[in-house]
N, CA, C and O atoms as a GROMACS GRO file, in nm:
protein
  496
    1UNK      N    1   8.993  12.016   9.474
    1UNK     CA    2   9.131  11.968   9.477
    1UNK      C    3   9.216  12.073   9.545
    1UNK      O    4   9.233  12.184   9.494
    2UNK      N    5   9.281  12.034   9.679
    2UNK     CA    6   9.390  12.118   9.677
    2UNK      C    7   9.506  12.085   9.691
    2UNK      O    8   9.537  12.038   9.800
    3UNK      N    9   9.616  12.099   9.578
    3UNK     CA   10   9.719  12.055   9.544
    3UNK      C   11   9.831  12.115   9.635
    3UNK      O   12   9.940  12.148   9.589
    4UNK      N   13   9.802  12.125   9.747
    4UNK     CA   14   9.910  12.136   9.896
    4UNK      C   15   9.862  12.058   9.970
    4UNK      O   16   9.932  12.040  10.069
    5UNK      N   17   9.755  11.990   9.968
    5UNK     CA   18   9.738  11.847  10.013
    5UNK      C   19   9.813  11.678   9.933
    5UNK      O   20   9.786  11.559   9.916
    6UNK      N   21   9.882  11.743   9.918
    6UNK     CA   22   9.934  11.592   9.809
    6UNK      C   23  10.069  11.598   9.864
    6UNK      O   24  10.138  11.698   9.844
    7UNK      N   25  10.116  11.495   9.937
    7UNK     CA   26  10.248  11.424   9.942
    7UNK      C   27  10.367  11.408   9.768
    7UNK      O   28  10.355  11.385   9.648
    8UNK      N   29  10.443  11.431   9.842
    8UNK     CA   30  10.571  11.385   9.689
    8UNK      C   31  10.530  11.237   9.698
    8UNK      O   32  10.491  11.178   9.597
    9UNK      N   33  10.539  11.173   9.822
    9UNK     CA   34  10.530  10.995   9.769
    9UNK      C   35  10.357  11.007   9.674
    9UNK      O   36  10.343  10.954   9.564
   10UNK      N   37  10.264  11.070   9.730
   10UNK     CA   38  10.126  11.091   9.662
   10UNK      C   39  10.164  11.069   9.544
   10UNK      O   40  10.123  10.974   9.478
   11UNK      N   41  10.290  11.197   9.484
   11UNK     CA   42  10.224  11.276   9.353
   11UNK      C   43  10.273  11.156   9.234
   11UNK      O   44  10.243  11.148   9.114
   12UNK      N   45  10.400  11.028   9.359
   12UNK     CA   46  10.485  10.957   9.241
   12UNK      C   47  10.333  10.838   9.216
   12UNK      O   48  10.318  10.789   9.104
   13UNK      N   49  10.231  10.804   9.331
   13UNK     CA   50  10.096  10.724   9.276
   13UNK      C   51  10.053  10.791   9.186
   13UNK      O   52  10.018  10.727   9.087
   14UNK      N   53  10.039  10.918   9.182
   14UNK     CA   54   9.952  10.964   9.076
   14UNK      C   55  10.017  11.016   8.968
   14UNK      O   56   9.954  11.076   8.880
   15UNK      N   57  10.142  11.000   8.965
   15UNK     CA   58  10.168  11.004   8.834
   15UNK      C   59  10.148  10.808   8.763
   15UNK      O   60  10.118  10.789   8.645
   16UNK      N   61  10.160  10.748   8.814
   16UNK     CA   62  10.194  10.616   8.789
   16UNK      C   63   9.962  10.584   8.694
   16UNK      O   64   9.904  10.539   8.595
   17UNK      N   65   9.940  10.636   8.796
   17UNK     CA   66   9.802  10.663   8.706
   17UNK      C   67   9.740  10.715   8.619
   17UNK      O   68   9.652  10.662   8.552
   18UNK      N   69   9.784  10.833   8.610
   18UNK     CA   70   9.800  10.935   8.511
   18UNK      C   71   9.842  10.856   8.350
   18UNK      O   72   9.793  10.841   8.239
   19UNK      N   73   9.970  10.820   8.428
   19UNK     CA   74  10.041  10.769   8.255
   19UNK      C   75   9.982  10.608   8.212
   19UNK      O   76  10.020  10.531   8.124
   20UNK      N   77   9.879  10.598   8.311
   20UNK     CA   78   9.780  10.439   8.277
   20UNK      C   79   9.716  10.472   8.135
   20UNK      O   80   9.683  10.589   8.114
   21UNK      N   81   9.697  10.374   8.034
   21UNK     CA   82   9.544  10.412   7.938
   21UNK      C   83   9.439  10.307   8.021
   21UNK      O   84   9.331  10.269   7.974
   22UNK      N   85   9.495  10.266   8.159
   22UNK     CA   86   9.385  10.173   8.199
   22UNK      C   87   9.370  10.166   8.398
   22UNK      O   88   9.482  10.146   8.446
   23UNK      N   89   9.319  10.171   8.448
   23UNK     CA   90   9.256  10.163   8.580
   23UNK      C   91   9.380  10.026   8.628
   23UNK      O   92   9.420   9.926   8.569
   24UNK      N   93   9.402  10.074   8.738
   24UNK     CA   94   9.490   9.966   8.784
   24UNK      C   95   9.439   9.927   8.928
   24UNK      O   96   9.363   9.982   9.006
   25UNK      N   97   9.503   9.824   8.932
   25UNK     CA   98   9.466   9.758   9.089
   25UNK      C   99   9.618   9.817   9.200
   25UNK      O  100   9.654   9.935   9.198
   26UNK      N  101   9.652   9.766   9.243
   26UNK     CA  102   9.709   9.774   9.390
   26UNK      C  103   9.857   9.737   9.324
   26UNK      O  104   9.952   9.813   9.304
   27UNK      N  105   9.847   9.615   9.302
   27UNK     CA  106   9.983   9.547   9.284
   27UNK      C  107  10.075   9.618   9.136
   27UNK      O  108  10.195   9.630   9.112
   28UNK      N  109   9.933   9.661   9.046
   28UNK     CA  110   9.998   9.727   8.933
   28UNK      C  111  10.036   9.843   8.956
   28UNK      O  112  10.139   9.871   8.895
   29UNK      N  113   9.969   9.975   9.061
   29UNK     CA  114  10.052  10.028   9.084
   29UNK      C  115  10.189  10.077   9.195
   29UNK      O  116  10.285  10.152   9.180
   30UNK      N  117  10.154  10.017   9.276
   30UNK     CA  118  10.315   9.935   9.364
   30UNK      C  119  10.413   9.890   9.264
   30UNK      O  120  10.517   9.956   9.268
   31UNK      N  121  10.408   9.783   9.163
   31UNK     CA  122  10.496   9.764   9.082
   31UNK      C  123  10.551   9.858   9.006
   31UNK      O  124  10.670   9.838   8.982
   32UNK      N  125  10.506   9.951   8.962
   32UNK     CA  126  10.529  10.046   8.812
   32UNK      C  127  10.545  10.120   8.940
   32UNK      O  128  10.652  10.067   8.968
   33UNK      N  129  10.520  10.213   9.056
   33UNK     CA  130  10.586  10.306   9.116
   33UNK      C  131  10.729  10.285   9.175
   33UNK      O  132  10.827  10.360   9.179
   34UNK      N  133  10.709  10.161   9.220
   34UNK     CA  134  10.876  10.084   9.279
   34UNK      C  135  10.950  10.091   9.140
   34UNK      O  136  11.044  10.170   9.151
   35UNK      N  137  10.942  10.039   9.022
   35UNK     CA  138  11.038  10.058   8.922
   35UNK      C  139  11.087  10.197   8.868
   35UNK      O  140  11.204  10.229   8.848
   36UNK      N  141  10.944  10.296   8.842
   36UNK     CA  142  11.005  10.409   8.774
   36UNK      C  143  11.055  10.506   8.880
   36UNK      O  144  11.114  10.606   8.838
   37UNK      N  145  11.037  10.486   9.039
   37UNK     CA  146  11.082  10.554   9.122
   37UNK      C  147  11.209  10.509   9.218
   37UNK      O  148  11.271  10.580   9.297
   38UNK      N  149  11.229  10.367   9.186
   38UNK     CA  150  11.361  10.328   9.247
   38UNK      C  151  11.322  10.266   9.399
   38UNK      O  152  11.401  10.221   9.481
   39UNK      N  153  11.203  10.276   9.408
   39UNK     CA  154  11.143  10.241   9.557
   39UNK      C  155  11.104  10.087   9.571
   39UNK      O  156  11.104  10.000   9.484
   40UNK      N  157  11.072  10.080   9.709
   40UNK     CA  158  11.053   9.880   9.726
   40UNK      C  159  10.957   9.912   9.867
   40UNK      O  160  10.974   9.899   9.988
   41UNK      N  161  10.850   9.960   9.779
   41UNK     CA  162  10.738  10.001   9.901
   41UNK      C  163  10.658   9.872   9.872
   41UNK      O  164  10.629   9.813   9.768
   42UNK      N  165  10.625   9.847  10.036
   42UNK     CA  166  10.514   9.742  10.010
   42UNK      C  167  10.380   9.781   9.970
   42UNK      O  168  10.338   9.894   9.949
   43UNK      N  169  10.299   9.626   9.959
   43UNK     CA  170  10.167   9.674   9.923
   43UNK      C  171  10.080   9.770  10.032
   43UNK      O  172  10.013   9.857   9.977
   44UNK      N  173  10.072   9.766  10.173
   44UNK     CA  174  10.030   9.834  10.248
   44UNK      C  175  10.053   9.963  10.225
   44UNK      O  176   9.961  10.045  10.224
   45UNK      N  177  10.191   9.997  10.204
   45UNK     CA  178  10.256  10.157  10.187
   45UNK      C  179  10.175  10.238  10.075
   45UNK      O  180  10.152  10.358  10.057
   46UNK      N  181  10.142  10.118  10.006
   46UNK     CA  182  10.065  10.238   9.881
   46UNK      C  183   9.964  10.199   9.886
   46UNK      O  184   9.897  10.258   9.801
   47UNK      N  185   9.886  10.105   9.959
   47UNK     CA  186   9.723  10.151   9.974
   47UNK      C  187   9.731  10.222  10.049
   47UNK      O  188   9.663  10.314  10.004
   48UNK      N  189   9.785  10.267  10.185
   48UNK     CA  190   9.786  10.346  10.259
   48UNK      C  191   9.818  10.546  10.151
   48UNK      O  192   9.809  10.666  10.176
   49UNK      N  193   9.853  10.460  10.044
   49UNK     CA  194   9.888  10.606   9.974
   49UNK      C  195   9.766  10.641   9.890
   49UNK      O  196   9.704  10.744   9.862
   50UNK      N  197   9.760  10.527   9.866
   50UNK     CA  198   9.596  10.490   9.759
   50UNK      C  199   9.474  10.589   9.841
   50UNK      O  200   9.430  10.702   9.818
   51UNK      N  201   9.444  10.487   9.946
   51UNK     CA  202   9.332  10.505  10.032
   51UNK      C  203   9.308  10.729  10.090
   51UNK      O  204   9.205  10.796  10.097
   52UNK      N  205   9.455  10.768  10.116
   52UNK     CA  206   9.447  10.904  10.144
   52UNK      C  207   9.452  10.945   9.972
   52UNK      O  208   9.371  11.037   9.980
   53UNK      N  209   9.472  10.944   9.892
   53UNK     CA  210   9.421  10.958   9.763
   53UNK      C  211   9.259  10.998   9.731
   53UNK      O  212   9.217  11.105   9.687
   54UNK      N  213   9.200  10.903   9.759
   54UNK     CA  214   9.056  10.844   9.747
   54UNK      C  215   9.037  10.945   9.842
   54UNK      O  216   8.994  11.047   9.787
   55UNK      N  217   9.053  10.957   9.967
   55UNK     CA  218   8.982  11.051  10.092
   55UNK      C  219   8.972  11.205  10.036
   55UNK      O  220   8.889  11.290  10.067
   56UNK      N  221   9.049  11.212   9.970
   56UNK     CA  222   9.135  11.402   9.918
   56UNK      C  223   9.072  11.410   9.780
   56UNK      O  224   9.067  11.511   9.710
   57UNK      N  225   9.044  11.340   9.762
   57UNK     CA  226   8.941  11.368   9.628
   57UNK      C  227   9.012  11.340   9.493
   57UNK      O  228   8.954  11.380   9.391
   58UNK      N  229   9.121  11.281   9.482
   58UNK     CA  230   9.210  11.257   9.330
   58UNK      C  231   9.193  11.158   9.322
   58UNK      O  232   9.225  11.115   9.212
   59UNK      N  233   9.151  11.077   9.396
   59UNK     CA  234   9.092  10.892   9.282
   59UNK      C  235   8.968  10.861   9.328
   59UNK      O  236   8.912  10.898   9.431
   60UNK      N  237   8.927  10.783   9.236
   60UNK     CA  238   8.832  10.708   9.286
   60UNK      C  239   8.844  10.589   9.290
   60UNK      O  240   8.937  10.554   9.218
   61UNK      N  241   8.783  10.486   9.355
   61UNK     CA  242   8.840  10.294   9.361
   61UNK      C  243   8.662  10.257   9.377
   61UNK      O  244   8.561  10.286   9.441
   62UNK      N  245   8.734  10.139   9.222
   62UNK     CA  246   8.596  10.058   9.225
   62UNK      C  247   8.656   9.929   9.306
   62UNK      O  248   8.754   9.926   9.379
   63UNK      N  249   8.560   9.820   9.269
   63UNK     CA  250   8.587   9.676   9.316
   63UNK      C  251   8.512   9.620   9.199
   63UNK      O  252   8.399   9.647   9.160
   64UNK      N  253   8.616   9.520   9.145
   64UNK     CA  254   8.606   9.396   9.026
   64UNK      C  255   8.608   9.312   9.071
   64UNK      O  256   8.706   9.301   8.997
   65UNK      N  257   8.600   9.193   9.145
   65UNK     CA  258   8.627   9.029   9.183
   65UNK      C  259   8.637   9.102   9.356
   65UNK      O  260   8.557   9.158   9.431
   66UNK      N  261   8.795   9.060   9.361
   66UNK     CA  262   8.874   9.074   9.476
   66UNK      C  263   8.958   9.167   9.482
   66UNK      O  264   9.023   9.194   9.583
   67UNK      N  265   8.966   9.234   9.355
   67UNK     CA  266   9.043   9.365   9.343
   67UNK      C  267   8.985   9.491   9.326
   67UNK      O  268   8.883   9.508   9.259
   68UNK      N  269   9.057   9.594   9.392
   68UNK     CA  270   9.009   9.717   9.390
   68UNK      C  271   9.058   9.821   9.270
   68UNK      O  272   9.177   9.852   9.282
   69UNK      N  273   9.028   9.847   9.220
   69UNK     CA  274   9.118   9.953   9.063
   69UNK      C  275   9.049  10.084   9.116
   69UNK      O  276   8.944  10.107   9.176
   70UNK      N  277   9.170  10.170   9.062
   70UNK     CA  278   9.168  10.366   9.094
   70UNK      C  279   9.211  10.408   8.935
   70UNK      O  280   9.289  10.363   8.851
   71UNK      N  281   9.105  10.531   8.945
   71UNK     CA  282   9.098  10.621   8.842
   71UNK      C  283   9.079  10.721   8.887
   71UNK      O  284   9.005  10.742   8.984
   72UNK      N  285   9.166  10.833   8.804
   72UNK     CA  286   9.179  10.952   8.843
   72UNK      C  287   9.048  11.068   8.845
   72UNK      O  288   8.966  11.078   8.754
   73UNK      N  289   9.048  11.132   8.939
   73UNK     CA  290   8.911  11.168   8.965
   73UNK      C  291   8.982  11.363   8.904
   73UNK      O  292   8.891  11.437   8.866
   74UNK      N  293   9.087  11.406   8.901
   74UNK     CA  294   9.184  11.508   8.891
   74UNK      C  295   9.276  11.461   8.740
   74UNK      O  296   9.344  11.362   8.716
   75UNK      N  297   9.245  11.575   8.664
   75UNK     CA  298   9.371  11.508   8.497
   75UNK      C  299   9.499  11.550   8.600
   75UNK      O  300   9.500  11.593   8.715
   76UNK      N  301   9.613  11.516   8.498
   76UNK     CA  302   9.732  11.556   8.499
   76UNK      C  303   9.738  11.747   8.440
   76UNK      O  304   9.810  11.836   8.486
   77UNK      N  305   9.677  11.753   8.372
   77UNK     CA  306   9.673  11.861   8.300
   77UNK      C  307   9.629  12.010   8.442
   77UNK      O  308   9.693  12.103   8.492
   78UNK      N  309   9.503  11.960   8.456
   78UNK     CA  310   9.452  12.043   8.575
   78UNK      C  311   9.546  12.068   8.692
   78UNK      O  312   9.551  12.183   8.736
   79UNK      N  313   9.609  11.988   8.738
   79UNK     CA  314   9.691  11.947   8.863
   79UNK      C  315   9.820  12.026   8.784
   79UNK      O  316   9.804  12.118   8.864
   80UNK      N  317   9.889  12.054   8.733
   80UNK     CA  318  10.015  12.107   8.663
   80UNK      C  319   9.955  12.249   8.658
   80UNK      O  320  10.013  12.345   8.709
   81UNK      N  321   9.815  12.263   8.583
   81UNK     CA  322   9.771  12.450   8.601
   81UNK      C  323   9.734  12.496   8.725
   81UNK      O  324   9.696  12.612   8.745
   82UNK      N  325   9.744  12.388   8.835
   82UNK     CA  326   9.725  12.482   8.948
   82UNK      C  327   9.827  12.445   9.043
   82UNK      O  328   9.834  12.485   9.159
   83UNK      N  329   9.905  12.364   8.985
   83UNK     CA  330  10.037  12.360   9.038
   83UNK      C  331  10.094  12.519   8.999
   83UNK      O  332  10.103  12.595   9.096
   84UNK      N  333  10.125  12.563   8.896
   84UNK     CA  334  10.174  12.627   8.806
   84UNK      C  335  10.132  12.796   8.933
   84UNK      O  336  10.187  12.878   9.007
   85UNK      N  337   9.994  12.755   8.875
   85UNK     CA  338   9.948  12.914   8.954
   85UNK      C  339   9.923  12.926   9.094
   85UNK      O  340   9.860  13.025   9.130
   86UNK      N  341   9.957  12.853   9.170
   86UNK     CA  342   9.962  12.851   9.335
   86UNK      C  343  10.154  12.907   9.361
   86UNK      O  344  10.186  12.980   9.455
   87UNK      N  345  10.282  12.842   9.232
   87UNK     CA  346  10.394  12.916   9.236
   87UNK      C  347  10.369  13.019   9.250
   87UNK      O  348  10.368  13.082   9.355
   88UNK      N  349  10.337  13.064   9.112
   88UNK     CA  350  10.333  13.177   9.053
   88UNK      C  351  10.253  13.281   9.163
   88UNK      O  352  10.276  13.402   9.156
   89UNK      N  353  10.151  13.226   9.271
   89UNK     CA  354  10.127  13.328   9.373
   89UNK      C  355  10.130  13.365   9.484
   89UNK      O  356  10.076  13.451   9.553
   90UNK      N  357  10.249  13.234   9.499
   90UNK     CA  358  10.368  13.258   9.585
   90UNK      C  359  10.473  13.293   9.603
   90UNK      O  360  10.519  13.326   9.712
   91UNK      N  361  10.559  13.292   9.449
   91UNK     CA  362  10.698  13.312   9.474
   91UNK      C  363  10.687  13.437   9.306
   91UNK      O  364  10.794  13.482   9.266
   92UNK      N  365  10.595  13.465   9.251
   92UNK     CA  366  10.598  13.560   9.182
   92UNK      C  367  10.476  13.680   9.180
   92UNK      O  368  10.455  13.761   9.089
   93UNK      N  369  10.406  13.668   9.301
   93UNK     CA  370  10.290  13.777   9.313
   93UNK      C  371  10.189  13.716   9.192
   93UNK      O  372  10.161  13.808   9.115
   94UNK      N  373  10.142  13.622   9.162
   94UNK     CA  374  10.053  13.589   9.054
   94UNK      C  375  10.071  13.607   8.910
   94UNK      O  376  10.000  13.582   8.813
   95UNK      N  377  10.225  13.673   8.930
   95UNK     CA  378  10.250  13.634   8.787
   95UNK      C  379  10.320  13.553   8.697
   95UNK      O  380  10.440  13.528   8.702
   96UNK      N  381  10.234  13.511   8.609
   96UNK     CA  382  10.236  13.397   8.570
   96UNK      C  383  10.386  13.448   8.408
   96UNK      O  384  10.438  13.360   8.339
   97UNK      N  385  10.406  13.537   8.399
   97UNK     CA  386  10.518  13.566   8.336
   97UNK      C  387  10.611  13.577   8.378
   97UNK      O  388  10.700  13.502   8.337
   98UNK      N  389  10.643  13.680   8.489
   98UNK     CA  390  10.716  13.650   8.598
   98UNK      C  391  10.790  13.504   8.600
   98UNK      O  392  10.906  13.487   8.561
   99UNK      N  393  10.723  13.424   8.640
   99UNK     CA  394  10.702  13.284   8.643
   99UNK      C  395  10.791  13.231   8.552
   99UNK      O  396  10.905  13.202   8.588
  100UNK      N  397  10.753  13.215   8.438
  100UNK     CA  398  10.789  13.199   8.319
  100UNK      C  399  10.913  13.266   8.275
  100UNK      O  400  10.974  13.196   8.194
  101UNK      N  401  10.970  13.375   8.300
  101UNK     CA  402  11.075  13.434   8.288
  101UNK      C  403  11.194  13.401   8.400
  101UNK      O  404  11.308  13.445   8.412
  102UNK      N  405  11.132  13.323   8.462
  102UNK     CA  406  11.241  13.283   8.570
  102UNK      C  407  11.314  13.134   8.549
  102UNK      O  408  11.430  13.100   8.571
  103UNK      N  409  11.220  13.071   8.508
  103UNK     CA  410  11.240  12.947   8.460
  103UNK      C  411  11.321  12.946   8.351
  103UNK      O  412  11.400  12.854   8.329
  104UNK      N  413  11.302  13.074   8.255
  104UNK     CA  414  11.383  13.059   8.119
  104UNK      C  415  11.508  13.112   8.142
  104UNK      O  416  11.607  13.082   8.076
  105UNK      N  417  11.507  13.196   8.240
  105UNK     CA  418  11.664  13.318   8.340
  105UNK      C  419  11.749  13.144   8.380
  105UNK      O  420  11.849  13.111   8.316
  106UNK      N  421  11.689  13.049   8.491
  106UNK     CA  422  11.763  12.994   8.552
  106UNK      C  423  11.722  12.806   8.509
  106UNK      O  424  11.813  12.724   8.502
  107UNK      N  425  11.645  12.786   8.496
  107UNK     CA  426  11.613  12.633   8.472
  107UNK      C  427  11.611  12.586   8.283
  107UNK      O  428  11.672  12.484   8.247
  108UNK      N  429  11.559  12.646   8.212
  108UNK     CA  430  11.562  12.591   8.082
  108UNK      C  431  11.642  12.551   8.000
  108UNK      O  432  11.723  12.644   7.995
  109UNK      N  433  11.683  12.459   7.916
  109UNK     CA  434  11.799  12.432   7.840
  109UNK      C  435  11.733  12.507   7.695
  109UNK      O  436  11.618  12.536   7.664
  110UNK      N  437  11.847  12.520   7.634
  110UNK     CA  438  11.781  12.581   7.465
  110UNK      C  439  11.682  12.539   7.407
  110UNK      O  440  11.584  12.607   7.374
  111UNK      N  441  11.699  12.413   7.389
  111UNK     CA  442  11.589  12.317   7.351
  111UNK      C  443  11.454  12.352   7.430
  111UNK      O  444  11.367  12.390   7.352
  112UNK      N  445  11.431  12.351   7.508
  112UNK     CA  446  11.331  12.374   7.618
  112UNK      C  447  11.231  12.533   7.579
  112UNK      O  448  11.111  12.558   7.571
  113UNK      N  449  11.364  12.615   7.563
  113UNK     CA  450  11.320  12.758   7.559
  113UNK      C  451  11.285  12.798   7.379
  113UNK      O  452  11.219  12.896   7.344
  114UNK      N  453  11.366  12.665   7.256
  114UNK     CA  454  11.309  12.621   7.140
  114UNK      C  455  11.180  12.616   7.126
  114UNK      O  456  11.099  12.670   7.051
  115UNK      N  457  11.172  12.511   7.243
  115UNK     CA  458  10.980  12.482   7.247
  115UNK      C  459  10.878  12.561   7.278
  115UNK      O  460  10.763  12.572   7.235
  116UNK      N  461  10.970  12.639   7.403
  116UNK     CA  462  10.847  12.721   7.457
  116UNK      C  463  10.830  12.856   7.377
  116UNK      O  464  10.727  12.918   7.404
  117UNK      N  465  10.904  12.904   7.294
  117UNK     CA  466  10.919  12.988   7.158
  117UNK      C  467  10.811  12.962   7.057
  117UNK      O  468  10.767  13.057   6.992
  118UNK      N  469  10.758  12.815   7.035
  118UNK     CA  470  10.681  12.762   6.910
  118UNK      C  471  10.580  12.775   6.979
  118UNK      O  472  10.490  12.834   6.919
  119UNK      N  473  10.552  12.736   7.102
  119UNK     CA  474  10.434  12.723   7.159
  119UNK      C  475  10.344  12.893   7.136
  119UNK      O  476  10.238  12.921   7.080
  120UNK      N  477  10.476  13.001   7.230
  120UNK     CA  478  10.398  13.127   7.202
  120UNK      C  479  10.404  13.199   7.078
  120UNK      O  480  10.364  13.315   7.071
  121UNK      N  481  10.449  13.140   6.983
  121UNK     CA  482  10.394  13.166   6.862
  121UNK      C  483  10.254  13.105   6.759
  121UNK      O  484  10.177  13.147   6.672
  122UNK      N  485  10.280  12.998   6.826
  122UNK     CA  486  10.108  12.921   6.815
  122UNK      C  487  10.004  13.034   6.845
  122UNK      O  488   9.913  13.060   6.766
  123UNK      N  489  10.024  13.101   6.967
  123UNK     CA  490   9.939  13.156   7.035
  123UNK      C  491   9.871  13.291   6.975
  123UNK      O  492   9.761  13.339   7.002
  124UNK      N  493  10.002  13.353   6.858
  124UNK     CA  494   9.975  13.467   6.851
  124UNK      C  495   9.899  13.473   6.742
  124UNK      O  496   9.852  13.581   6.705
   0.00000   0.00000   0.00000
């Protein structure tokens, strides 16, 4: 996987799969990406998004009848930790605190920095 190969229109298909508990065809995800993204892409636009998907190694597509369904070949989880650490070794020298301290300096709301408080106390 390399996650500088993925388009923003990509990452809104693969989130739309991600948050599936089930394999979708074409039209299911065109529909659910046009709604939660505000878009009115045709069906071509996102097999064409589908199909470079499948080529890059983050789905796979079977065939049922006449329809084709994609499942993620990449979690969400994986794709976010190397999202995470390709930043972090770019815009913080690999560090991943760094990182983390920047986000809490300029992006986090209380709540946010609440959570991420419980989390590293889980840890310890």
């Amino acid at each position: 996987m390399d996650i500088n190969d993925i388009s923003t229109c990509e990452k809104f298909v693969m989130k739309v799969i991600w948050d599936s508990t089930e394999d979708l065809a074409l039209q299911d995800v065109m529909g659910r990406v046009n709604e939660e993204n505000g878009k009115a892409w045709k069906p071509q636009t996102v097999s064409t998004f589908l199909a470079r998907l499948v080529r890059k190694g983050f789905l796979s597509m079977y065939r049922k009848g006449r329809d084709c369904y994609y499942q993620p070949l990449v979690s969400k989880d994986d794709f976010w930790k190397a999202t995470m650490k390709e930043d972090a070794r770019i815009f913080a020298h690999g560090d991943m605190g760094e990182l983390a301290c920047c986000l809490c300096d300029e992006l986090l709301s209380k709540d946010d920095i609440a959570k991420l408080k419980k989390k590293v106390n889980e840890l310890n």
